[in-house]
């Protein structure tokens, strides 16, 4: 069942929308832009119905914050409004709104417009999956990761870190036991990495046995080390289970700090590769910060 977040400061409007939508969708509700943004930190709905006229933070201001966050930017938004002025609709469309629903709500119109937007979003996701996702793991591929991280570095505050993970001796394992078994290891390792789901992070498969994590918040080295331990914990257990007892994997993790080690993707990724080379030459199965 698709999940819809309804944002409106008027309780009767929330109830009216819920009466129409409850039989068909999972619903969450927020009574202000601030509440909606706090909700989006923890949950990602399939669609947002957003009232324009709200006190303190109106729909336009809320929409702007939604679009600035890479984690929520592609969630489709339909504005709810009693304003039928063309200028209001134009402003919303220019900000990225998919449609408008006028108040008071007409059930058939509301359901039709929501279904149309959700169908369009399903098509968009299929296209994205075909061009930007790794087929085996369903993680982002290298082209997407490089372009998206570069965009984030340009448009958001420059801080955070990038971690490159490489399964040690994977090629030898693949050559010995075949691609089918090796793919099973990669798929299970990738799923475990994804299940960790660090908030606001980006995770991609950037090579045969190489994975890249972008984390957009400043952390101390001890906090990054803790994160690296988590990345080498449960995911590694899953990889070893997938090997069927044929091999005990270890994982090397290279780290760069955004800002300190570079401010663009190419520089940061090159330094990650240099840090990874250092680990591989000095015994593997370790964590190395480029700047050390």
Coordinates of C-alpha atoms in Angstrom, one line a residue:
X1 CA 0.0 0.0 0.0
X2 CA 1.4 3.4 -1.0
X3 CA 2.2 5.8 1.9
X4 CA 1.0 9.4 1.7
X5 CA 1.9 12.3 4.1
X6 CA -0.8 14.9 4.4
X7 CA 0.4 18.3 5.7
X8 CA -2.3 20.9 6.7
X9 CA -2.7 23.1 9.8
X10 CA -6.5 22.7 9.8
X11 CA -7.8 19.6 11.5
X12 CA -11.0 19.4 9.5
X13 CA -9.0 19.4 6.3
X14 CA -6.9 16.5 7.5
X15 CA -10.0 14.6 8.5
X16 CA -11.7 15.4 5.1
X17 CA -8.7 14.1 3.2
X18 CA -8.4 11.0 5.4
X19 CA -12.0 10.1 4.8
X20 CA -11.4 10.0 1.1
X21 CA -7.9 8.4 1.1
X22 CA -8.0 6.0 4.1
X23 CA -9.4 3.0 2.2
X24 CA -6.7 3.1 -0.5
X25 CA -3.5 4.4 1.1
X26 CA -1.4 4.3 4.3
X27 CA -1.7 7.8 5.8
X28 CA 0.5 10.0 8.0
X29 CA -0.4 13.5 9.0
X30 CA 1.4 16.7 10.0
X31 CA -0.1 20.0 11.1
X32 CA 2.8 22.2 10.2
X33 CA 5.8 22.4 7.8
X34 CA 8.1 21.9 10.7
X35 CA 6.3 18.7 11.8
X36 CA 6.4 17.5 8.2
X37 CA 10.2 18.0 8.0
X38 CA 10.8 16.2 11.3
X39 CA 8.6 13.3 10.0
X40 CA 10.7 13.1 6.8
X41 CA 13.9 12.6 8.8
X42 CA 12.6 9.2 9.9
X43 CA 10.2 8.1 7.2
X44 CA 10.0 8.4 3.4
X45 CA 6.4 8.5 2.0
X46 CA 5.5 7.8 -1.6
X47 CA 3.7 11.2 -2.0
X48 CA 3.2 14.4 0.0
X49 CA 0.0 16.4 0.0
X50 CA 1.1 19.8 1.1
X51 CA -1.1 22.8 2.1
X52 CA 0.1 26.1 0.8
X53 CA -1.4 28.5 3.4
X54 CA 0.1 27.6 6.8
X55 CA 1.4 29.9 9.6
X56 CA 5.1 30.3 10.3
X57 CA 6.3 27.9 7.5
X58 CA 4.0 27.9 4.5
X59 CA 3.8 25.3 1.8
X60 CA 6.4 27.0 -0.4
X61 CA 8.9 27.3 2.4
X62 CA 8.3 23.6 3.3
X63 CA 8.7 22.5 -0.3
X64 CA 12.0 24.4 -0.6
X65 CA 13.4 22.5 2.4
X66 CA 12.1 19.2 1.0
X67 CA 13.9 19.8 -2.4
X68 CA 17.1 20.9 -0.7
X69 CA 17.5 17.5 1.1
X70 CA 18.9 14.9 -1.3
X71 CA 17.0 12.2 0.7
X72 CA 13.6 13.7 0.1
X73 CA 14.1 15.8 -3.1
X74 CA 12.5 13.3 -5.4
X75 CA 9.4 12.6 -3.3
X76 CA 6.4 13.9 -5.5
X77 CA 4.4 16.7 -4.0
X78 CA 0.9 17.8 -4.7
X79 CA -0.1 21.2 -3.3
X80 CA -3.4 21.6 -1.5
X81 CA -4.9 25.0 -1.9
X82 CA -8.1 27.2 -1.8
X83 CA -6.3 29.7 -4.0
X84 CA -7.2 29.4 -7.6
X85 CA -4.9 32.2 -8.8
X86 CA -2.8 31.2 -11.8
X87 CA 0.3 32.8 -10.2
X88 CA 0.1 30.5 -7.2
X89 CA -0.1 27.4 -9.4
X90 CA 2.8 28.7 -11.6
X91 CA 5.0 29.3 -8.5
X92 CA 4.3 25.7 -7.3
X93 CA 5.0 24.1 -10.6
X94 CA 8.3 26.1 -10.9
X95 CA 9.3 24.7 -7.5
X96 CA 8.7 21.2 -8.6
X97 CA 5.1 20.4 -7.5
X98 CA 3.5 17.6 -9.6
X99 CA -0.1 18.9 -9.4
X100 CA -2.7 20.9 -7.4
X101 CA -5.8 19.9 -5.5
X102 CA -8.3 22.6 -4.6
X103 CA -10.3 22.8 -1.4
X104 CA -12.9 21.8 -0.5
X105 CA -11.9 18.4 -1.7
X106 CA -13.9 16.5 -4.4
X107 CA -13.2 12.8 -3.7
X108 CA -13.1 11.6 -7.4
X109 CA -10.8 14.5 -8.4
X110 CA -8.5 14.0 -5.5
X111 CA -8.2 10.2 -6.0
X112 CA -7.7 10.6 -9.8
X113 CA -4.9 13.2 -9.4
X114 CA -3.1 11.3 -6.7
X115 CA -3.3 8.0 -8.7
X116 CA -1.9 9.8 -11.8
X117 CA 1.0 11.3 -10.0
X118 CA 1.8 7.9 -8.3
X119 CA 1.7 6.2 -11.7
X120 CA 4.1 8.8 -13.1
X121 CA 6.4 8.3 -10.1
X122 CA 6.5 4.5 -10.7
X123 CA 7.5 5.0 -14.3
X124 CA 10.3 7.4 -13.2
X125 CA 11.6 4.9 -10.6
X126 CA 11.7 2.2 -13.2
X127 CA 13.7 4.4 -15.6
X128 CA 16.1 5.4 -12.7
X129 CA 16.5 1.7 -11.7
X130 CA 17.5 0.8 -15.3
X131 CA 20.1 3.6 -15.7
X132 CA 21.4 4.4 -12.2
X133 CA 21.2 1.2 -10.2
X134 CA 23.5 -1.8 -10.2
X135 CA 21.6 -4.8 -11.5
X136 CA 22.9 -7.4 -9.0
X137 CA 22.6 -5.4 -5.8
X138 CA 20.1 -2.7 -6.6
X139 CA 22.5 -0.1 -5.1
X140 CA 23.5 3.0 -7.0
X141 CA 26.1 2.5 -9.7
X142 CA 29.4 4.4 -10.0
X143 CA 28.0 6.9 -12.6
X144 CA 25.1 7.9 -10.3
X145 CA 27.3 8.1 -7.2
X146 CA 29.9 10.3 -8.8
X147 CA 27.4 12.7 -10.3
X148 CA 25.2 12.9 -7.2
X149 CA 28.0 13.3 -4.7
X150 CA 29.5 16.0 -6.9
X151 CA 26.1 17.8 -6.9
X152 CA 25.8 17.5 -3.1
X153 CA 29.3 18.9 -2.6
X154 CA 28.4 21.9 -4.7
X155 CA 24.9 22.6 -3.2
X156 CA 25.3 21.6 0.4
X157 CA 27.7 22.5 3.3
X158 CA 31.0 20.8 2.7
X159 CA 31.5 18.4 5.5
X160 CA 31.2 14.6 6.2
X161 CA 33.2 11.7 4.9
X162 CA 33.4 9.0 2.3
X163 CA 34.2 5.4 3.0
X164 CA 35.4 2.9 0.4
X165 CA 35.0 -0.8 1.2
X166 CA 36.7 -3.6 -0.6
X167 CA 36.3 -7.3 0.0
X168 CA 39.8 -8.8 0.4
X169 CA 40.9 -11.5 -2.0
X170 CA 37.5 -11.5 -3.7
X171 CA 38.9 -12.0 -7.3
X172 CA 40.7 -15.2 -6.2
X173 CA 37.5 -16.5 -4.6
X174 CA 35.5 -15.7 -7.8
X175 CA 38.1 -17.4 -10.0
X176 CA 38.1 -20.5 -7.8
X177 CA 34.3 -21.0 -7.2
X178 CA 32.8 -19.2 -10.1
X179 CA 30.7 -16.1 -10.8
X180 CA 27.4 -17.6 -9.5
X181 CA 28.8 -18.2 -6.0
X182 CA 30.7 -14.9 -6.0
X183 CA 27.6 -13.0 -7.0
X184 CA 25.7 -14.5 -4.1
X185 CA 28.4 -13.2 -1.8
X186 CA 28.2 -9.7 -3.3
X187 CA 24.4 -9.6 -3.2
X188 CA 24.2 -10.7 0.5
X189 CA 27.0 -8.3 1.5
X190 CA 25.3 -5.4 -0.3
X191 CA 21.9 -6.2 1.3
X192 CA 23.5 -6.1 4.8
X193 CA 25.2 -2.8 4.0
X194 CA 21.9 -1.4 2.8
X195 CA 20.1 -2.7 5.9
X196 CA 22.4 -0.6 8.1
X197 CA 20.7 2.5 6.5
X198 CA 22.7 5.4 7.9
X199 CA 20.4 8.4 7.8
X200 CA 21.0 10.7 4.8
X201 CA 23.9 8.6 3.5
X202 CA 24.4 7.4 -0.1
X203 CA 25.5 3.9 -0.8
X204 CA 26.7 2.4 -4.1
X205 CA 28.5 -0.4 -5.7
X206 CA 31.4 1.2 -7.6
X207 CA 33.3 -1.9 -8.6
X208 CA 33.1 -5.7 -8.7
X209 CA 33.8 -6.0 -5.0
X210 CA 34.0 -2.3 -4.1
X211 CA 31.3 -0.2 -2.3
X212 CA 31.2 3.5 -1.6
X213 CA 29.4 5.2 1.3
X214 CA 29.0 9.0 1.4
X215 CA 28.0 10.3 4.8
X216 CA 27.1 14.0 4.8
X217 CA 27.6 14.9 8.5
X218 CA 30.8 15.8 10.3
X219 CA 32.1 13.0 12.6
X220 CA 35.2 12.6 14.7
X221 CA 37.7 10.0 13.8
X222 CA 36.5 7.8 16.6
X223 CA 32.9 8.1 15.3
X224 CA 34.1 7.2 11.8
X225 CA 36.0 4.2 13.2
X226 CA 32.9 3.0 14.9
X227 CA 31.0 3.3 11.7
X228 CA 33.7 1.4 9.9
X229 CA 33.4 -1.4 12.5
X230 CA 29.7 -1.6 11.9
X231 CA 30.2 -1.8 8.1
X232 CA 32.7 -4.6 8.7
X233 CA 30.5 -6.5 11.2
X234 CA 27.1 -7.8 10.1
X235 CA 27.7 -7.4 6.4
X236 CA 30.9 -9.4 6.6
X237 CA 29.1 -12.1 8.5
X238 CA 26.5 -12.3 5.7
X239 CA 29.2 -12.5 3.0
X240 CA 30.9 -15.4 4.9
X241 CA 27.6 -17.2 5.2
X242 CA 27.0 -16.7 1.5
X243 CA 30.4 -18.3 0.7
X244 CA 29.0 -21.6 2.2
X245 CA 32.1 -22.2 4.3
X246 CA 34.4 -22.0 1.3
X247 CA 36.1 -18.8 2.4
X248 CA 36.4 -16.4 5.4
X249 CA 36.3 -12.9 4.0
X250 CA 37.8 -9.7 5.5
X251 CA 37.2 -6.2 4.3
X252 CA 39.4 -3.2 3.8
X253 CA 38.0 0.3 4.5
X254 CA 39.5 3.6 3.2
X255 CA 38.3 7.0 4.5
X256 CA 38.6 10.5 3.3
X257 CA 37.2 13.6 5.1
X258 CA 35.3 16.1 2.9
X259 CA 36.9 19.5 3.0
X260 CA 40.1 18.3 4.6
X261 CA 41.0 15.9 1.9
X262 CA 39.2 17.6 -1.0
X263 CA 36.0 19.3 -2.1
X264 CA 35.2 17.6 -5.3
X265 CA 34.4 13.9 -6.1
X266 CA 37.3 13.2 -8.4
X267 CA 39.9 14.4 -5.8
X268 CA 38.2 12.6 -2.9
X269 CA 37.8 9.3 -4.9
X270 CA 41.4 9.4 -6.1
X271 CA 42.6 9.8 -2.5
X272 CA 40.3 6.9 -1.4
X273 CA 42.0 4.7 -4.0
X274 CA 45.4 5.8 -2.7
X275 CA 44.3 5.0 0.9
X276 CA 43.0 1.6 -0.2
X277 CA 46.3 0.8 -2.0
X278 CA 48.1 1.5 1.3
X279 CA 45.8 -0.9 3.2
X280 CA 46.3 -3.7 0.6
X281 CA 50.0 -3.3 0.6
X282 CA 50.2 -3.4 4.4
X283 CA 48.2 -6.5 5.2
X284 CA 44.5 -5.8 4.2
X285 CA 41.6 -6.1 6.7
X286 CA 42.1 -2.6 8.2
X287 CA 40.8 1.0 8.2
X288 CA 43.0 3.8 6.9
X289 CA 42.4 7.5 6.8
X290 CA 44.0 9.2 3.8
X291 CA 45.3 12.2 5.8
X292 CA 47.3 10.0 8.2

